[in-house]
Amino acid sequence: MSKIVLDLDVPEIHIRNFNHLSIDKFREMDYLAVQEYRIPIELMMENAGLQLARMVTLIKPVPCDVLMGIGTGNNGGGGLVTARRLAGWGYRVFLDVPVNPLQALPMLQLERALAAGALIQSINHPEIFIDAYLGFSQRLTLSPEYLEAISRANQYTCAKISLDLPTGFNKSTGETLFRPDIIVTLAAMKTELHSLADSVDIFLADLGLPQIVYAKFGLELPLGFRTSGLLKCMFQ
């Protein structure tokens, strides 16, 4: 993959050997936030979706056709929050939902997105494509439906964005089946994503987790979150 050139007005965070987590450790962080600090999944979903929607507005203003790949779980739910936000801001939002039924909370988010004007419809020439099929709980190998969906998405010539992790990402090898230009990863940089840094722009999105949650995992809350919900990850 060749990295697309982005000149976005986003603060930077310099990723060093002490401010990232493995995917498995992030799973623990997510669980701790829900169970011990009473931050519900729906709230984190709302925060993730809002930051991803803001990412889209930085890349392309309205009018714009956005196609979103939606999975059945929480990653898809975050994408549907983005769909609702963008539709409400005047974007033309189309949803590819290759697997049904959705889980209960993503289904609620789907109803909200449709009410805001998003359409369950695939289009051939989107101006932005968003991969919100599968998140950090994805397991290989993928189902035929997702394999077909990401094969089709890889052919789009527009900017392609993955929410949190690309669909088909192999955390052991760093290889990925879906090939994004941009990754908007959530709350903390994932160690395994370093292998993609030369070919993908990676942004860190604020999930609204308190500093004490970060401290439990030996991390500092990114200071940039005080002024911006999106930070561009720098690796040099």
C-alpha positions as CSV (number, residue, x, y, z in Angstrom):
1,M,0.0,0.0,0.0
2,S,1.1,3.6,-0.7
3,K,0.1,6.1,1.9
4,I,-2.2,8.8,0.8
5,V,-1.2,12.4,1.6
6,L,-3.3,14.0,4.4
7,D,-2.8,17.5,5.5
8,L,-5.3,17.7,8.4
9,D,-5.4,20.2,11.2
10,V,-5.1,17.6,14.0
11,P,-2.8,17.7,17.0
12,E,-0.1,15.1,17.2
13,I,0.9,12.4,19.7
14,H,4.3,10.9,19.6
15,I,4.1,7.1,20.1
16,R,6.9,5.8,22.2
17,N,7.6,2.5,23.9
18,F,5.5,3.4,27.0
19,N,2.3,4.7,25.6
20,H,0.7,1.8,23.7
21,L,-1.1,-1.4,24.6
22,S,-1.5,-4.8,23.1
23,I,-4.9,-5.6,21.7
24,D,-5.4,-8.2,24.5
25,K,-4.5,-5.6,27.2
26,F,-6.9,-3.1,25.6
27,R,-9.6,-5.6,25.8
28,E,-9.0,-5.7,29.6
29,M,-9.0,-1.9,29.7
30,D,-12.3,-1.8,27.9
31,Y,-13.8,-4.4,30.4
32,L,-12.4,-2.5,33.4
33,A,-14.0,0.8,32.2
34,V,-17.4,-0.9,31.9
35,Q,-17.3,-3.1,35.0
36,E,-15.5,-1.0,37.6
37,Y,-16.0,2.6,36.4
38,R,-19.5,2.2,35.1
39,I,-18.8,3.6,31.7
40,P,-21.4,1.9,29.5
41,I,-20.7,0.4,26.1
42,E,-23.3,2.7,24.6
43,L,-21.5,5.8,25.8
44,M,-18.2,4.6,24.4
45,M,-19.9,3.7,21.2
46,E,-21.3,7.3,21.0
47,N,-17.8,8.7,21.6
48,A,-16.2,6.5,19.1
49,G,-18.8,7.3,16.5
50,L,-18.6,11.0,17.1
51,Q,-14.8,11.1,16.7
52,L,-14.9,9.0,13.5
53,A,-17.6,11.4,12.1
54,R,-15.3,14.3,12.8
55,M,-12.5,12.5,11.0
56,V,-14.7,12.3,7.9
57,T,-15.5,16.1,8.0
58,L,-11.7,16.8,8.1
59,I,-11.2,14.8,4.9
60,K,-14.2,15.9,2.8
61,P,-17.0,18.4,3.4
62,V,-20.6,18.1,2.3
63,P,-21.9,17.2,-0.1
64,C,-20.3,13.8,0.0
65,D,-21.3,10.1,-0.5
66,V,-20.1,8.0,2.4
67,L,-20.4,4.2,2.2
68,M,-20.1,2.4,5.6
69,G,-19.4,-1.3,6.1
70,I,-21.4,-2.3,9.2
71,G,-20.8,-5.5,11.3
72,T,-23.1,-7.1,13.8
73,G,-21.3,-6.1,17.0
74,N,-20.1,-3.1,18.9
75,N,-17.7,-1.9,16.1
76,G,-20.6,-1.8,13.8
77,G,-22.6,0.1,16.4
78,G,-19.9,2.7,16.6
79,G,-20.0,3.0,12.8
80,L,-23.7,3.5,13.0
81,V,-23.3,6.4,15.4
82,T,-21.0,7.9,12.8
83,A,-23.7,7.2,10.1
84,R,-26.3,9.0,12.2
85,R,-24.0,12.0,12.9
86,L,-23.0,12.4,9.2
87,A,-26.5,12.0,7.9
88,G,-27.6,14.7,10.4
89,W,-24.8,17.0,9.2
90,G,-25.9,16.7,5.6
91,Y,-23.7,13.8,4.2
92,R,-25.3,11.2,2.0
93,V,-24.7,8.0,4.0
94,F,-25.1,4.5,2.7
95,L,-24.8,1.3,4.7
96,D,-23.5,-2.1,3.6
97,V,-24.7,-4.7,6.2
98,P,-23.5,-8.1,4.9
99,V,-24.5,-10.2,8.0
100,N,-27.8,-10.1,9.9
101,P,-29.2,-9.9,12.5
102,L,-27.3,-7.3,14.4
103,Q,-26.8,-7.5,18.1
104,A,-29.3,-5.6,20.2
105,L,-27.4,-2.4,20.8
106,P,-26.1,-2.1,17.2
107,M,-29.7,-2.7,16.0
108,L,-30.8,0.2,18.1
109,Q,-28.1,2.3,16.5
110,L,-29.2,1.1,13.1
111,E,-32.7,2.3,13.7
112,R,-31.4,5.7,14.8
113,A,-29.1,6.0,11.8
114,L,-32.0,5.2,9.4
115,A,-34.3,7.7,11.1
116,A,-31.6,10.3,10.5
117,G,-31.5,9.6,6.8
118,A,-28.9,6.9,6.3
119,L,-29.9,4.2,3.7
120,I,-29.2,0.5,3.6
121,Q,-27.8,0.5,0.1
122,S,-24.5,-0.2,-1.6
123,I,-23.0,2.3,-4.1
124,N,-20.3,1.8,-6.6
125,H,-18.4,5.0,-6.3
126,P,-18.3,6.3,-2.7
127,E,-16.2,9.3,-1.9
128,I,-15.2,7.9,1.5
129,F,-15.5,4.2,2.6
130,I,-15.6,3.3,6.3
131,D,-14.8,-0.2,7.5
132,A,-16.8,-0.7,10.7
133,Y,-17.3,-4.4,10.2
134,L,-15.3,-6.0,13.0
135,G,-13.3,-4.6,15.9
136,F,-10.7,-5.8,18.4
137,S,-12.7,-9.0,19.1
138,Q,-12.5,-10.2,15.5
139,R,-11.3,-13.7,14.8
140,L,-9.8,-15.2,11.7
141,T,-10.8,-16.7,9.4
142,L,-13.5,-14.4,8.3
143,S,-16.9,-15.5,7.1
144,P,-17.5,-15.6,3.3
145,E,-19.8,-12.5,3.7
146,Y,-17.1,-10.4,5.2
147,L,-14.4,-11.7,2.8
148,E,-16.6,-10.7,-0.1
149,A,-17.4,-7.3,1.4
150,I,-13.8,-6.3,2.0
151,S,-12.6,-7.7,-1.3
152,R,-15.1,-5.3,-2.9
153,A,-14.1,-2.4,-0.6
154,N,-10.4,-2.8,-1.4
155,Q,-11.3,-1.9,-5.0
156,Y,-12.6,1.6,-4.1
157,T,-10.3,4.4,-5.2
158,C,-11.6,6.8,-2.5
159,A,-10.1,7.4,1.0
160,K,-10.7,4.2,3.1
161,I,-11.0,4.4,6.9
162,S,-11.0,1.6,9.4
163,L,-12.6,2.0,12.9
164,D,-10.2,0.7,15.6
165,L,-8.7,-2.2,13.6
166,P,-8.9,-3.1,10.0
167,T,-11.2,-6.0,9.2
168,G,-9.1,-9.1,8.7
169,F,-6.2,-7.9,10.8
170,N,-3.9,-10.6,12.0
171,K,-2.4,-9.5,15.3
172,S,0.3,-12.1,15.2
173,T,1.7,-11.1,11.8
174,G,0.6,-7.5,11.3
175,E,-1.0,-8.4,8.0
176,T,-4.5,-7.2,7.1
177,L,-7.0,-8.3,4.5
178,F,-8.8,-4.9,4.3
179,R,-6.3,-2.3,3.2
180,P,-7.3,1.1,4.7
181,D,-5.6,4.5,4.1
182,I,-6.5,5.6,7.6
183,I,-7.1,3.9,11.0
184,V,-9.0,5.7,13.7
185,T,-8.1,3.6,16.7
186,L,-9.8,4.0,20.1
187,A,-8.5,5.3,23.5
188,A,-5.0,3.9,23.2
189,M,-2.5,3.0,20.4
190,K,-2.4,-0.7,19.8
191,T,1.0,-2.2,19.7
192,E,0.2,-4.5,16.8
193,L,-0.7,-1.6,14.6
194,H,2.9,-0.4,14.5
195,S,3.6,-2.7,11.5
196,L,1.1,-0.6,9.4
197,A,2.5,2.8,10.3
198,D,4.6,3.1,7.1
199,S,1.6,2.7,4.9
200,V,-1.4,3.9,6.9
201,D,-2.1,7.2,8.8
202,I,-3.2,6.3,12.3
203,F,-5.3,8.5,14.5
204,L,-6.1,8.1,18.2
205,A,-9.7,8.9,19.2
206,D,-10.9,9.8,22.7
207,L,-13.4,7.4,24.1
208,G,-14.0,9.5,27.3
209,L,-12.1,7.1,29.6
210,P,-10.8,8.8,32.8
211,Q,-7.2,9.1,33.7
212,I,-7.4,6.5,36.4
213,V,-8.3,3.8,33.9
214,Y,-5.2,4.6,31.9
215,A,-3.1,4.5,35.1
216,K,-4.2,1.0,35.8
217,F,-2.4,-0.1,32.7
218,G,0.7,2.1,33.1
219,L,-0.4,4.7,30.6
220,E,-1.0,8.4,30.8
221,L,-4.1,10.0,29.5
222,P,-3.1,11.7,26.2
223,L,-2.8,15.4,27.1
224,G,-4.0,16.3,23.6
225,F,-7.5,14.9,24.4
226,R,-8.0,18.0,26.5
227,T,-8.4,20.1,23.4
228,S,-9.1,17.6,20.6
229,G,-10.9,14.2,20.4
230,L,-8.5,13.2,17.6
231,L,-4.7,12.9,17.7
232,K,-2.4,12.0,14.8
233,C,0.0,9.2,15.8
234,M,3.6,10.0,15.0
235,F,6.2,7.2,15.1
236,Q,9.5,9.0,14.6
